[in-house]
mmCIF file of C-alpha atoms and ligand atoms in Angstrom:
data_model
loop_
_atom_site.group_PDB
_atom_site.id
_atom_site.type_symbol
_atom_site.label_atom_id
_atom_site.label_comp_id
_atom_site.label_asym_id
_atom_site.label_seq_id
_atom_site.Cartn_x
_atom_site.Cartn_y
_atom_site.Cartn_z
ATOM 1 C CA MET A 1 -0.066 -0.124 0.023
ATOM 2 C CA LYS A 2 1.269 3.348 -0.803
ATOM 3 C CA ARG A 3 0.613 6.475 1.206
ATOM 4 C CA VAL A 4 0.722 9.659 -0.686
ATOM 5 C CA TYR A 5 1.831 12.972 0.458
ATOM 6 C CA ASN A 6 -1.577 14.563 1.551
ATOM 7 C CA PHE A 7 -1.756 18.278 1.597
ATOM 8 C CA ASN A 8 -5.535 18.582 1.226
ATOM 9 C CA ALA A 9 -6.897 21.859 2.864
ATOM 10 C CA GLY A 10 -10.158 19.496 4.352
ATOM 11 C CA PRO A 11 -10.915 16.902 4.811
ATOM 12 C CA ALA A 12 -7.428 16.328 5.209
ATOM 13 C CA ALA A 13 -4.866 13.960 6.327
ATOM 14 C CA LEU A 14 -5.495 12.084 9.208
ATOM 15 C CA PRO A 15 -2.751 10.764 11.982
ATOM 16 C CA LYS A 16 -1.674 7.086 10.373
ATOM 17 C CA GLU A 17 -1.737 5.722 13.832
ATOM 18 C CA VAL A 18 -5.238 6.819 14.546
ATOM 19 C CA LEU A 19 -6.330 5.640 10.989
ATOM 20 C CA LYS A 20 -4.585 1.977 11.937
ATOM 21 C CA ARG A 21 -6.679 1.854 15.342
ATOM 22 C CA ALA A 22 -9.667 2.538 14.141
ATOM 23 C CA GLN A 23 -9.315 -0.047 11.611
ATOM 24 C CA GLN A 24 -8.070 -2.828 14.148
ATOM 25 C CA GLU A 25 -11.349 -1.742 16.227
ATOM 26 C CA LEU A 26 -14.017 -1.372 13.239
ATOM 27 C CA LEU A 27 -15.449 -4.681 13.582
ATOM 28 C CA ASP A 28 -15.571 -5.304 17.279
ATOM 29 C CA PHE A 29 -15.072 -2.223 19.428
ATOM 30 C CA ASP A 30 -14.248 -2.444 23.019
ATOM 31 C CA ALA A 31 -15.465 -6.160 23.137
ATOM 32 C CA THR A 32 -18.833 -5.016 22.087
ATOM 33 C CA GLY A 33 -19.167 -7.691 19.043
ATOM 34 C CA MET A 34 -19.904 -4.623 16.988
ATOM 35 C CA SER A 35 -18.626 -1.500 15.271
ATOM 36 C CA VAL A 36 -18.625 1.794 17.327
ATOM 37 C CA MET A 37 -21.073 3.123 14.199
ATOM 38 C CA GLU A 38 -23.319 0.408 15.237
ATOM 39 C CA LEU A 39 -23.862 0.894 19.100
ATOM 40 C CA SER A 40 -26.574 2.844 20.324
ATOM 41 C CA HIS A 41 -25.881 6.362 21.142
ATOM 42 C CA ARG A 42 -27.581 5.858 24.492
ATOM 43 C CA SER A 43 -25.401 3.022 25.434
ATOM 44 C CA ASN A 44 -22.821 2.899 28.222
ATOM 45 C CA GLU A 45 -20.090 2.126 25.652
ATOM 46 C CA TYR A 46 -21.209 4.926 23.570
ATOM 47 C CA GLU A 47 -21.322 7.501 26.613
ATOM 48 C CA LYS A 48 -17.892 6.849 27.380
ATOM 49 C CA VAL A 49 -16.513 7.686 23.945
ATOM 50 C CA HIS A 50 -18.657 10.727 24.032
ATOM 51 C CA ASN A 51 -17.576 11.785 27.280
ATOM 52 C CA LYS A 52 -13.793 10.668 26.715
ATOM 53 C CA ALA A 53 -13.856 13.013 23.594
ATOM 54 C CA ALA A 54 -15.072 16.042 25.568
ATOM 55 C CA THR A 55 -12.484 15.559 28.310
ATOM 56 C CA ARG A 56 -9.599 15.210 25.921
ATOM 57 C CA LEU A 57 -10.585 18.491 24.601
ATOM 58 C CA LYS A 58 -10.760 20.266 27.919
ATOM 59 C CA GLU A 59 -7.388 19.178 29.033
ATOM 60 C CA LEU A 60 -5.613 19.763 25.398
ATOM 61 C CA LEU A 61 -6.790 23.078 25.627
ATOM 62 C CA ASP A 62 -6.949 23.513 29.075
ATOM 63 C CA ILE A 63 -10.671 24.681 28.843
ATOM 64 C CA PRO A 64 -12.015 25.877 32.259
ATOM 65 C CA ASP A 65 -15.361 24.587 33.981
ATOM 66 C CA SER A 66 -17.034 27.871 33.066
ATOM 67 C CA TYR A 67 -17.101 26.453 29.453
ATOM 68 C CA ASP A 68 -18.962 23.738 27.897
ATOM 69 C CA VAL A 69 -17.757 21.512 25.048
ATOM 70 C CA LEU A 70 -20.436 20.947 22.442
ATOM 71 C CA PHE A 71 -20.547 18.451 19.511
ATOM 72 C CA MET A 72 -22.678 19.808 16.838
ATOM 73 C CA GLN A 73 -23.366 19.007 12.856
ATOM 74 C CA GLY A 74 -24.071 21.228 9.766
ATOM 75 C CA GLY A 75 -19.944 22.120 9.764
ATOM 76 C CA ALA A 76 -18.622 25.226 10.979
ATOM 77 C CA SER A 77 -20.931 26.708 8.298
ATOM 78 C CA LEU A 78 -24.069 26.089 10.208
ATOM 79 C CA GLN A 79 -22.487 27.908 13.246
ATOM 80 C CA PHE A 80 -22.681 31.084 10.891
ATOM 81 C CA SER A 81 -26.402 31.193 11.273
ATOM 82 C CA ALA A 82 -26.550 29.873 14.869
ATOM 83 C CA ILE A 83 -24.011 32.422 16.313
ATOM 84 C CA PRO A 84 -26.481 35.456 15.209
ATOM 85 C CA MET A 85 -29.620 33.440 15.838
ATOM 86 C CA ASN A 86 -28.622 33.021 19.358
ATOM 87 C CA PHE A 87 -26.613 35.773 20.420
ATOM 88 C CA LEU A 88 -27.571 38.943 17.765
ATOM 89 C CA PRO A 89 -30.966 40.269 19.284
ATOM 90 C CA LYS A 90 -32.762 43.517 17.830
ATOM 91 C CA GLY A 91 -30.782 46.399 19.094
ATOM 92 C CA LYS A 92 -27.434 45.008 19.326
ATOM 93 C CA ILE A 93 -24.876 44.834 16.196
ATOM 94 C CA GLY A 94 -22.569 41.840 15.146
ATOM 95 C CA ASN A 95 -19.593 42.816 14.697
ATOM 96 C CA TYR A 96 -17.439 40.848 12.046
ATOM 97 C CA SER A 97 -13.295 41.237 10.858
ATOM 98 C CA LEU A 98 -13.028 40.115 7.533
ATOM 99 C CA THR A 99 -9.935 38.042 6.717
ATOM 100 C CA GLY A 100 -10.918 36.221 3.855
ATOM 101 C CA SER A 101 -13.987 34.184 2.210
ATOM 102 C CA TRP A 102 -14.827 32.266 5.421
ATOM 103 C CA SER A 103 -15.275 35.661 7.502
ATOM 104 C CA GLU A 104 -17.219 37.023 4.515
ATOM 105 C CA LYS A 105 -19.688 34.293 4.775
ATOM 106 C CA ALA A 106 -20.020 34.478 8.447
ATOM 107 C CA LEU A 107 -20.961 38.097 7.883
ATOM 108 C CA LYS A 108 -23.401 37.642 5.145
ATOM 109 C CA GLU A 109 -25.344 34.910 7.300
ATOM 110 C CA ALA A 110 -25.718 37.389 10.127
ATOM 111 C CA GLY A 111 -26.908 39.807 7.789
ATOM 112 C CA LYS A 112 -29.815 37.751 7.105
ATOM 113 C CA LEU A 113 -30.734 37.682 10.499
ATOM 114 C CA GLY A 114 -29.911 40.992 12.333
ATOM 115 C CA ASP A 115 -27.448 44.323 12.105
ATOM 116 C CA THR A 116 -24.001 43.960 11.205
ATOM 117 C CA HIS A 117 -20.975 45.792 11.324
ATOM 118 C CA ILE A 118 -17.500 45.421 9.347
ATOM 119 C CA ALA A 119 -15.240 46.141 12.233
ATOM 120 C CA SER A 120 -12.155 45.592 9.723
ATOM 121 C CA SER A 121 -11.186 44.145 6.618
ATOM 122 C CA THR A 122 -8.090 43.559 4.457
ATOM 123 C CA LYS A 123 -10.105 42.766 1.523
ATOM 124 C CA GLU A 124 -8.675 45.807 -0.478
ATOM 125 C CA THR A 125 -5.311 44.588 -0.335
ATOM 126 C CA GLY A 126 -6.504 40.565 -1.456
ATOM 127 C CA TYR A 127 -6.516 39.413 2.172
ATOM 128 C CA MET A 128 -2.934 39.383 2.330
ATOM 129 C CA SER A 129 -2.638 40.690 5.978
ATOM 130 C CA ILE A 130 -4.567 40.420 9.307
ATOM 131 C CA PRO A 131 -6.052 43.819 10.245
ATOM 132 C CA SER A 132 -4.070 45.990 12.537
ATOM 133 C CA HIS A 133 -6.714 47.654 14.006
ATOM 134 C CA LEU A 134 -10.516 47.705 14.970
ATOM 135 C CA GLU A 135 -13.883 49.858 14.883
ATOM 136 C CA LEU A 136 -16.411 48.538 16.784
ATOM 137 C CA SER A 137 -19.726 49.686 16.040
ATOM 138 C CA ASP A 138 -22.104 50.975 18.730
ATOM 139 C CA ALA A 139 -23.722 48.447 20.856
ATOM 140 C CA PRO A 140 -21.598 45.803 19.664
ATOM 141 C CA ALA A 141 -23.394 42.271 20.308
ATOM 142 C CA TYR A 142 -20.052 40.365 19.375
ATOM 143 C CA LEU A 143 -16.990 40.639 17.315
ATOM 144 C CA HIS A 144 -16.402 37.667 14.926
ATOM 145 C CA ILE A 145 -12.978 36.415 13.577
ATOM 146 C CA THR A 146 -11.686 33.787 11.557
ATOM 147 C CA SER A 147 -8.418 32.950 13.392
ATOM 148 C CA ASN A 148 -6.847 31.134 10.425
ATOM 149 C CA ASN A 149 -7.925 32.077 7.106
ATOM 150 C CA THR A 150 -7.753 28.621 4.869
ATOM 151 C CA ILE A 151 -7.893 29.958 1.481
ATOM 152 C CA PHE A 152 -5.636 32.901 1.506
ATOM 153 C CA GLY A 153 -3.149 31.658 3.814
ATOM 154 C CA THR A 154 -3.269 34.212 6.519
ATOM 155 C CA GLN A 155 -3.571 33.660 10.357
ATOM 156 C CA TRP A 156 -3.717 35.821 13.608
ATOM 157 C CA ARG A 157 -0.975 35.636 15.450
ATOM 158 C CA SER A 158 -2.539 37.453 18.649
ATOM 159 C CA PHE A 159 -6.126 38.227 19.167
ATOM 160 C CA PRO A 160 -8.123 41.627 19.674
ATOM 161 C CA SER A 161 -8.496 42.334 23.198
ATOM 162 C CA LEU A 162 -11.684 43.799 24.074
ATOM 163 C CA SER A 163 -13.794 45.365 26.837
ATOM 164 C CA PRO A 164 -15.015 42.571 28.956
ATOM 165 C CA ASP A 165 -18.839 42.890 27.827
ATOM 166 C CA VAL A 166 -17.850 41.879 24.078
ATOM 167 C CA PRO A 167 -17.796 38.770 23.367
ATOM 168 C CA LEU A 168 -14.856 37.669 21.053
ATOM 169 C CA ILE A 169 -15.909 34.844 18.931
ATOM 170 C CA ALA A 170 -13.623 32.825 16.603
ATOM 171 C CA ASP A 171 -14.013 30.231 13.880
ATOM 172 C CA MET A 172 -10.722 28.035 14.275
ATOM 173 C CA SER A 173 -11.921 25.477 12.035
ATOM 174 C CA SER A 174 -8.273 25.248 10.237
ATOM 175 C CA ASP A 175 -6.126 25.837 13.148
ATOM 176 C CA ILE A 176 -7.581 24.575 16.400
ATOM 177 C CA LEU A 177 -5.595 22.378 18.206
ATOM 178 C CA SER A 178 -2.428 23.437 16.483
ATOM 179 C CA ARG A 179 -1.257 25.888 18.859
ATOM 180 C CA PRO A 180 -2.116 26.855 22.747
ATOM 181 C CA VAL A 181 -4.585 29.792 22.826
ATOM 182 C CA ASN A 182 -6.132 31.010 25.933
ATOM 183 C CA ILE A 183 -9.579 30.012 26.290
ATOM 184 C CA GLU A 184 -10.655 32.765 28.536
ATOM 185 C CA ASP A 185 -10.026 35.186 25.612
ATOM 186 C CA PHE A 186 -12.987 33.894 23.918
ATOM 187 C CA SER A 187 -16.465 33.579 24.461
ATOM 188 C CA ILE A 188 -16.983 31.161 21.726
ATOM 189 C CA ILE A 189 -14.442 28.916 19.701
ATOM 190 C CA TYR A 190 -15.910 26.760 16.936
ATOM 191 C CA ALA A 191 -14.357 24.432 14.390
ATOM 192 C CA GLY A 192 -15.400 21.612 11.816
ATOM 193 C CA ALA A 193 -13.501 18.830 12.522
ATOM 194 C CA GLN A 194 -12.064 17.892 9.188
ATOM 195 C CA LYS A 195 -9.010 19.829 9.271
ATOM 196 C CA ASN A 196 -7.325 19.178 12.868
ATOM 197 C CA LEU A 197 -9.601 17.225 14.676
ATOM 198 C CA GLY A 198 -10.771 14.201 12.788
ATOM 199 C CA PRO A 199 -13.254 13.433 9.968
ATOM 200 C CA SER A 200 -15.948 15.690 8.861
ATOM 201 C CA GLY A 201 -19.563 15.368 10.045
ATOM 202 C CA VAL A 202 -18.628 16.898 13.849
ATOM 203 C CA THR A 203 -18.423 20.445 14.625
ATOM 204 C CA VAL A 204 -16.692 21.747 18.097
ATOM 205 C CA VAL A 205 -17.892 24.544 19.950
ATOM 206 C CA ILE A 206 -16.692 25.714 23.134
ATOM 207 C CA ILE A 207 -18.585 28.056 25.117
ATOM 208 C CA LYS A 208 -18.526 30.292 28.156
ATOM 209 C CA LYS A 209 -21.531 28.701 30.316
ATOM 210 C CA GLU A 210 -22.870 32.309 31.234
ATOM 211 C CA LEU A 211 -23.437 33.037 27.621
ATOM 212 C CA LEU A 212 -26.288 30.328 27.280
ATOM 213 C CA GLU A 213 -28.840 32.240 29.190
ATOM 214 C CA GLN A 214 -28.926 34.579 26.105
ATOM 215 C CA CYS A 215 -30.160 31.853 23.862
ATOM 216 C CA PRO A 216 -33.905 32.387 22.640
ATOM 217 C CA GLU A 217 -36.684 29.983 23.376
ATOM 218 C CA ASN A 218 -38.293 30.486 19.633
ATOM 219 C CA ILE A 219 -35.272 29.602 17.636
ATOM 220 C CA PRO A 220 -35.317 26.008 15.935
ATOM 221 C CA THR A 221 -33.886 23.384 18.743
ATOM 222 C CA MET A 222 -30.771 22.334 16.702
ATOM 223 C CA LEU A 223 -29.547 25.429 16.603
ATOM 224 C CA ASN A 224 -29.959 26.243 20.147
ATOM 225 C CA TYR A 225 -26.739 26.038 21.923
ATOM 226 C CA ARG A 226 -28.399 25.931 25.564
ATOM 227 C CA ILE A 227 -30.438 22.528 24.451
ATOM 228 C CA PHE A 228 -26.999 21.303 23.164
ATOM 229 C CA ALA A 229 -25.574 21.853 26.611
ATOM 230 C CA LYS A 230 -28.151 21.025 28.811
ATOM 231 C CA ASN A 231 -28.273 17.362 26.899
ATOM 232 C CA ARG A 232 -24.518 17.346 26.678
ATOM 233 C CA SER A 233 -24.785 17.155 22.919
ATOM 234 C CA LEU A 234 -26.929 13.968 23.054
ATOM 235 C CA TYR A 235 -30.589 15.621 22.253
ATOM 236 C CA ASN A 236 -30.708 13.855 18.863
ATOM 237 C CA THR A 237 -28.262 11.244 17.462
ATOM 238 C CA PRO A 238 -24.970 12.482 17.303
ATOM 239 C CA PRO A 239 -22.499 11.711 14.426
ATOM 240 C CA THR A 240 -21.107 8.860 16.676
ATOM 241 C CA PHE A 241 -18.497 7.670 14.636
ATOM 242 C CA SER A 242 -16.942 11.371 13.717
ATOM 243 C CA ILE A 243 -16.833 11.746 18.090
ATOM 244 C CA TYR A 244 -15.023 8.580 18.059
ATOM 245 C CA MET A 245 -12.638 9.490 15.562
ATOM 246 C CA LEU A 246 -12.264 12.801 17.081
ATOM 247 C CA SER A 247 -11.542 11.203 20.502
ATOM 248 C CA LEU A 248 -8.575 9.011 18.913
ATOM 249 C CA VAL A 249 -7.185 12.124 17.124
ATOM 250 C CA LEU A 250 -7.104 14.084 20.658
ATOM 251 C CA GLU A 251 -5.598 11.128 22.196
ATOM 252 C CA TRP A 252 -2.645 11.033 19.405
ATOM 253 C CA VAL A 253 -2.123 14.904 19.957
ATOM 254 C CA ALA A 254 -1.803 13.908 23.880
ATOM 255 C CA GLU A 255 0.618 11.157 22.772
ATOM 256 C CA GLN A 256 2.852 13.744 20.590
ATOM 257 C CA GLY A 257 3.031 15.813 23.946
ATOM 258 C CA GLY A 258 0.106 18.063 23.942
ATOM 259 C CA VAL A 259 -0.647 21.089 21.803
ATOM 260 C CA ALA A 260 2.640 23.203 22.774
ATOM 261 C CA ALA A 261 4.891 20.510 21.172
ATOM 262 C CA ILE A 262 2.532 20.109 18.186
ATOM 263 C CA GLU A 263 2.882 23.801 17.863
ATOM 264 C CA LYS A 264 6.614 23.514 17.885
ATOM 265 C CA TYR A 265 6.218 20.468 15.041
ATOM 266 C CA ASN A 266 3.960 22.956 13.216
ATOM 267 C CA GLN A 267 6.367 25.689 13.002
ATOM 268 C CA LYS A 268 9.222 23.672 11.880
ATOM 269 C CA LYS A 269 7.063 22.399 8.946
ATOM 270 C CA ALA A 270 5.830 25.955 7.739
ATOM 271 C CA GLU A 271 9.437 27.328 8.205
ATOM 272 C CA LEU A 272 10.778 24.821 5.866
ATOM 273 C CA ILE A 273 8.160 25.560 2.747
ATOM 274 C CA TYR A 274 8.437 29.267 3.722
ATOM 275 C CA GLU A 275 11.824 29.346 3.422
ATOM 276 C CA THR A 276 11.766 27.478 0.213
ATOM 277 C CA ILE A 277 9.748 29.958 -1.015
ATOM 278 C CA ASP A 278 11.895 33.009 0.376
ATOM 279 C CA GLN A 279 15.074 31.607 -1.345
ATOM 280 C CA SER A 280 13.895 30.695 -4.435
ATOM 281 C CA GLU A 281 14.538 34.420 -6.142
ATOM 282 C CA GLY A 282 11.003 35.050 -6.853
ATOM 283 C CA PHE A 283 10.312 31.751 -8.738
ATOM 284 C CA TYR A 284 7.864 31.233 -6.015
ATOM 285 C CA ILE A 285 5.837 34.160 -4.633
ATOM 286 C CA GLY A 286 3.990 33.872 -1.444
ATOM 287 C CA HIS A 287 0.539 35.226 -1.099
ATOM 288 C CA ALA A 288 0.618 36.112 2.800
ATOM 289 C CA GLN A 289 2.559 38.756 4.323
ATOM 290 C CA LYS A 290 4.990 37.765 5.834
ATOM 291 C CA ASP A 291 3.921 38.701 9.580
ATOM 292 C CA ALA A 292 0.690 37.362 8.557
ATOM 293 C CA ARG A 293 1.712 33.962 7.355
ATOM 294 C CA SER A 294 -0.390 30.790 8.248
ATOM 295 C CA HIS A 295 1.314 27.648 9.870
ATOM 296 C CA MET A 296 -1.480 26.018 8.502
ATOM 297 C CA ASN A 297 -1.762 26.935 5.136
ATOM 298 C CA VAL A 298 0.780 28.041 2.924
ATOM 299 C CA THR A 299 -0.251 29.905 -0.033
ATOM 300 C CA PHE A 300 1.823 30.720 -3.096
ATOM 301 C CA ASN A 301 1.923 31.561 -6.959
ATOM 302 C CA LEU A 302 4.358 30.923 -9.770
ATOM 303 C CA ALA A 303 5.393 33.570 -12.530
ATOM 304 C CA THR A 304 2.655 32.387 -14.965
ATOM 305 C CA GLU A 305 -0.484 30.188 -15.228
ATOM 306 C CA GLU A 306 1.229 28.031 -17.440
ATOM 307 C CA LEU A 307 4.252 27.317 -14.845
ATOM 308 C CA THR A 308 1.715 26.705 -12.031
ATOM 309 C CA ALA A 309 -0.237 24.155 -14.081
ATOM 310 C CA ALA A 310 3.118 22.195 -14.721
ATOM 311 C CA PHE A 311 3.910 22.869 -11.296
ATOM 312 C CA LEU A 312 0.484 21.012 -10.143
ATOM 313 C CA SER A 313 0.854 18.542 -12.574
ATOM 314 C CA GLU A 314 4.488 17.318 -11.937
ATOM 315 C CA ALA A 315 3.768 17.583 -8.234
ATOM 316 C CA SER A 316 0.512 15.175 -8.584
ATOM 317 C CA GLU A 317 2.721 12.883 -10.610
ATOM 318 C CA ALA A 318 5.542 12.921 -7.915
ATOM 319 C CA GLY A 319 2.653 11.686 -5.429
ATOM 320 C CA PHE A 320 1.930 14.931 -3.872
ATOM 321 C CA VAL A 321 -1.776 15.671 -3.325
ATOM 322 C CA GLY A 322 -4.169 18.619 -3.070
ATOM 323 C CA LEU A 323 -1.607 21.339 -3.945
ATOM 324 C CA ALA A 324 -4.039 23.216 -6.065
ATOM 325 C CA GLY A 325 -5.192 26.578 -4.535
ATOM 326 C CA HIS A 326 -8.898 27.392 -3.679
ATOM 327 C CA ARG A 327 -10.592 27.348 -6.873
ATOM 328 C CA MET A 328 -11.904 30.786 -5.919
ATOM 329 C CA ILE A 329 -8.033 32.270 -6.150
ATOM 330 C CA GLY A 330 -5.985 29.304 -7.822
ATOM 331 C CA GLY A 331 -2.391 29.265 -7.466
ATOM 332 C CA CYS A 332 -0.872 26.783 -5.094
ATOM 333 C CA ARG A 333 -1.699 26.143 -1.416
ATOM 334 C CA ALA A 334 -0.011 23.322 0.928
ATOM 335 C CA SER A 335 -2.285 22.758 3.797
ATOM 336 C CA ILE A 336 -0.010 21.382 6.793
ATOM 337 C CA TYR A 337 -2.192 20.406 9.547
ATOM 338 C CA ASN A 338 -1.271 18.935 12.493
ATOM 339 C CA ALA A 339 -1.190 15.144 11.169
ATOM 340 C CA VAL A 340 0.751 16.431 7.985
ATOM 341 C CA PRO A 341 4.233 14.712 9.080
ATOM 342 C CA LEU A 342 7.397 16.660 8.606
ATOM 343 C CA GLU A 343 8.596 14.149 6.087
ATOM 344 C CA SER A 344 5.685 15.327 3.790
ATOM 345 C CA CYS A 345 7.096 18.850 4.048
ATOM 346 C CA GLU A 346 10.729 17.839 3.419
ATOM 347 C CA ALA A 347 9.620 16.043 0.207
ATOM 348 C CA LEU A 348 7.494 18.962 -1.067
ATOM 349 C CA ALA A 349 10.514 21.183 -0.270
ATOM 350 C CA GLU A 350 12.830 19.152 -2.369
ATOM 351 C CA PHE A 351 10.360 18.809 -4.979
ATOM 352 C CA MET A 352 9.884 22.767 -5.013
ATOM 353 C CA ASN A 353 13.485 23.143 -5.362
ATOM 354 C CA SER A 354 14.250 20.452 -8.097
ATOM 355 C CA PHE A 355 11.054 21.751 -10.039
ATOM 356 C CA ARG A 356 12.786 25.680 -9.689
ATOM 357 C CA THR A 357 16.287 24.246 -10.802
ATOM 358 C CA LYS A 358 14.401 22.434 -13.852
ATOM 359 C CA TYR A 359 12.362 25.331 -14.786
ATOM 360 C CA ARG A 360 13.888 28.759 -14.026
HETATM 361 C C1 PLP B 1 -12.066 28.867 8.428
HETATM 362 C C2 PLP B 1 -13.559 27.840 8.003
HETATM 363 N N1 PLP B 1 -14.260 28.274 8.205
HETATM 364 C C3 PLP B 1 -15.501 27.533 7.745
HETATM 365 C C4 PLP B 1 -15.601 26.105 6.867
HETATM 366 C C5 PLP B 1 -16.528 25.924 6.265
HETATM 367 O O1 PLP B 1 -16.408 24.579 7.421
HETATM 368 P P1 PLP B 1 -17.737 23.463 7.082
HETATM 369 O O2 PLP B 1 -17.469 22.772 5.865
HETATM 370 O O3 PLP B 1 -17.615 22.604 7.959
HETATM 371 O O4 PLP B 1 -18.968 24.145 7.190
HETATM 372 C C6 PLP B 1 -13.950 26.295 6.543
HETATM 373 C C7 PLP B 1 -13.745 25.191 5.500
HETATM 374 O O5 PLP B 1 -12.785 24.981 4.824
HETATM 375 C C8 PLP B 1 -12.972 26.845 6.957
HETATM 376 O O6 PLP B 1 -11.743 26.778 6.329
#
C-alpha cells in the first residue's frame, strides 16, 4: 500500500496511527461484538466515547469549567447562522472582522438575521494580511474573527483584546489545536473537525456557560446552544463515528506531547516551506504578508498560469495531493495541518527546489 503526501485543505490528512487503530477496532469495538458505528448513542459504551472526547479536548486546550464543549453538526457553516440566531438580538450589532472568504460568509449569514458591521477588513489588499486595528460599532453584540484563513493563508498571531462586555467569537476551523490559546480570551470558539480534529461530520463548539442564558426559546432546537449544553450534545443522534475518531485524534495529540509540542512541530514544517519560497529568488511568490503567514495553509504562486499548471501536474505525478489553491483564487496551497508529517514537508521542499532548477 502506498500512502501519498496529503496536502488537502479539508477533509485532510489524519494521523496514520489513528487510522490503524480505527481499522483494528472497526469490527469489534471494546469487546462489544460490533463496530462503534453500530452502537446505540444511548449505550454505556458510546457514552464513554462521547465523554472521553469532551474530556480530552478540555485537557488538551486547558478549557476551564466555566465553558461547555458541544458536538454539533452542519459544519462550521451552520455556526455562521447559529451565532446570530442565539446572540444577535434586535438593537445590537454583530461585528465582523473580514480576513477572507469564510469571514465574508459568516457576515453574510448574520446579515440575514440582524444588523451587522464590518469592524475591520483586509479585502482591499487581497486578504494578504491581518487587520492592525478595529473599529467596533455602537452596541456590539460580539466580534467575530476567523483565526486562520484557509483560502488566503493568513493567521492571527495574537487576538484582539476587547472590553469584557464584548464577546470574542472565533472560527478556528483550520487552526484549532495547532497552538495553545488562552480559552478565556474567547466567549465562543468553533471548528469543523475535518482539518485538525478528525473526519467531517462533527463541529466542536467551546462556549462560555454564562452565555447560554441568552439563547432565545423561539429558535430551532437544533441551533440552540443551550439545548445542546443541557443534553450534553445528545439531544438527538450525534455523529457517533466522527466523535469516536475525534477522540482518537485527541489521544494522538496527547501522545505527541500536547498542543505546545504540536505547535513547535508545526512551526518547523511551516518554516521549511516558507524558506523554500523565500530562497527561490522570486520563482515562488508567497501570497501572505510575512507577519501574517499561516502555519496551517501555505499559499503561493508561480510567475505564470502555465508554470503553475506544470508545477501542479508534475507534483501530482510525484505523489503530492491537494496542492492546487482554492478554486476561487487559484495558485498553490500546501495545507500542513497537525497530522501532516514533517517528512511530507521535506519532500515538498525538495520537489519545489528541483522543479525550480528545471524551469528557472
Ligand atoms: C475557516 C473556515 N471556516 C468555515 C469553513 C466551512 O466549514 P464547513 O465545510 O465545515 O461548513 C471552512 C472550510 O474549509 C474554513 O476553512
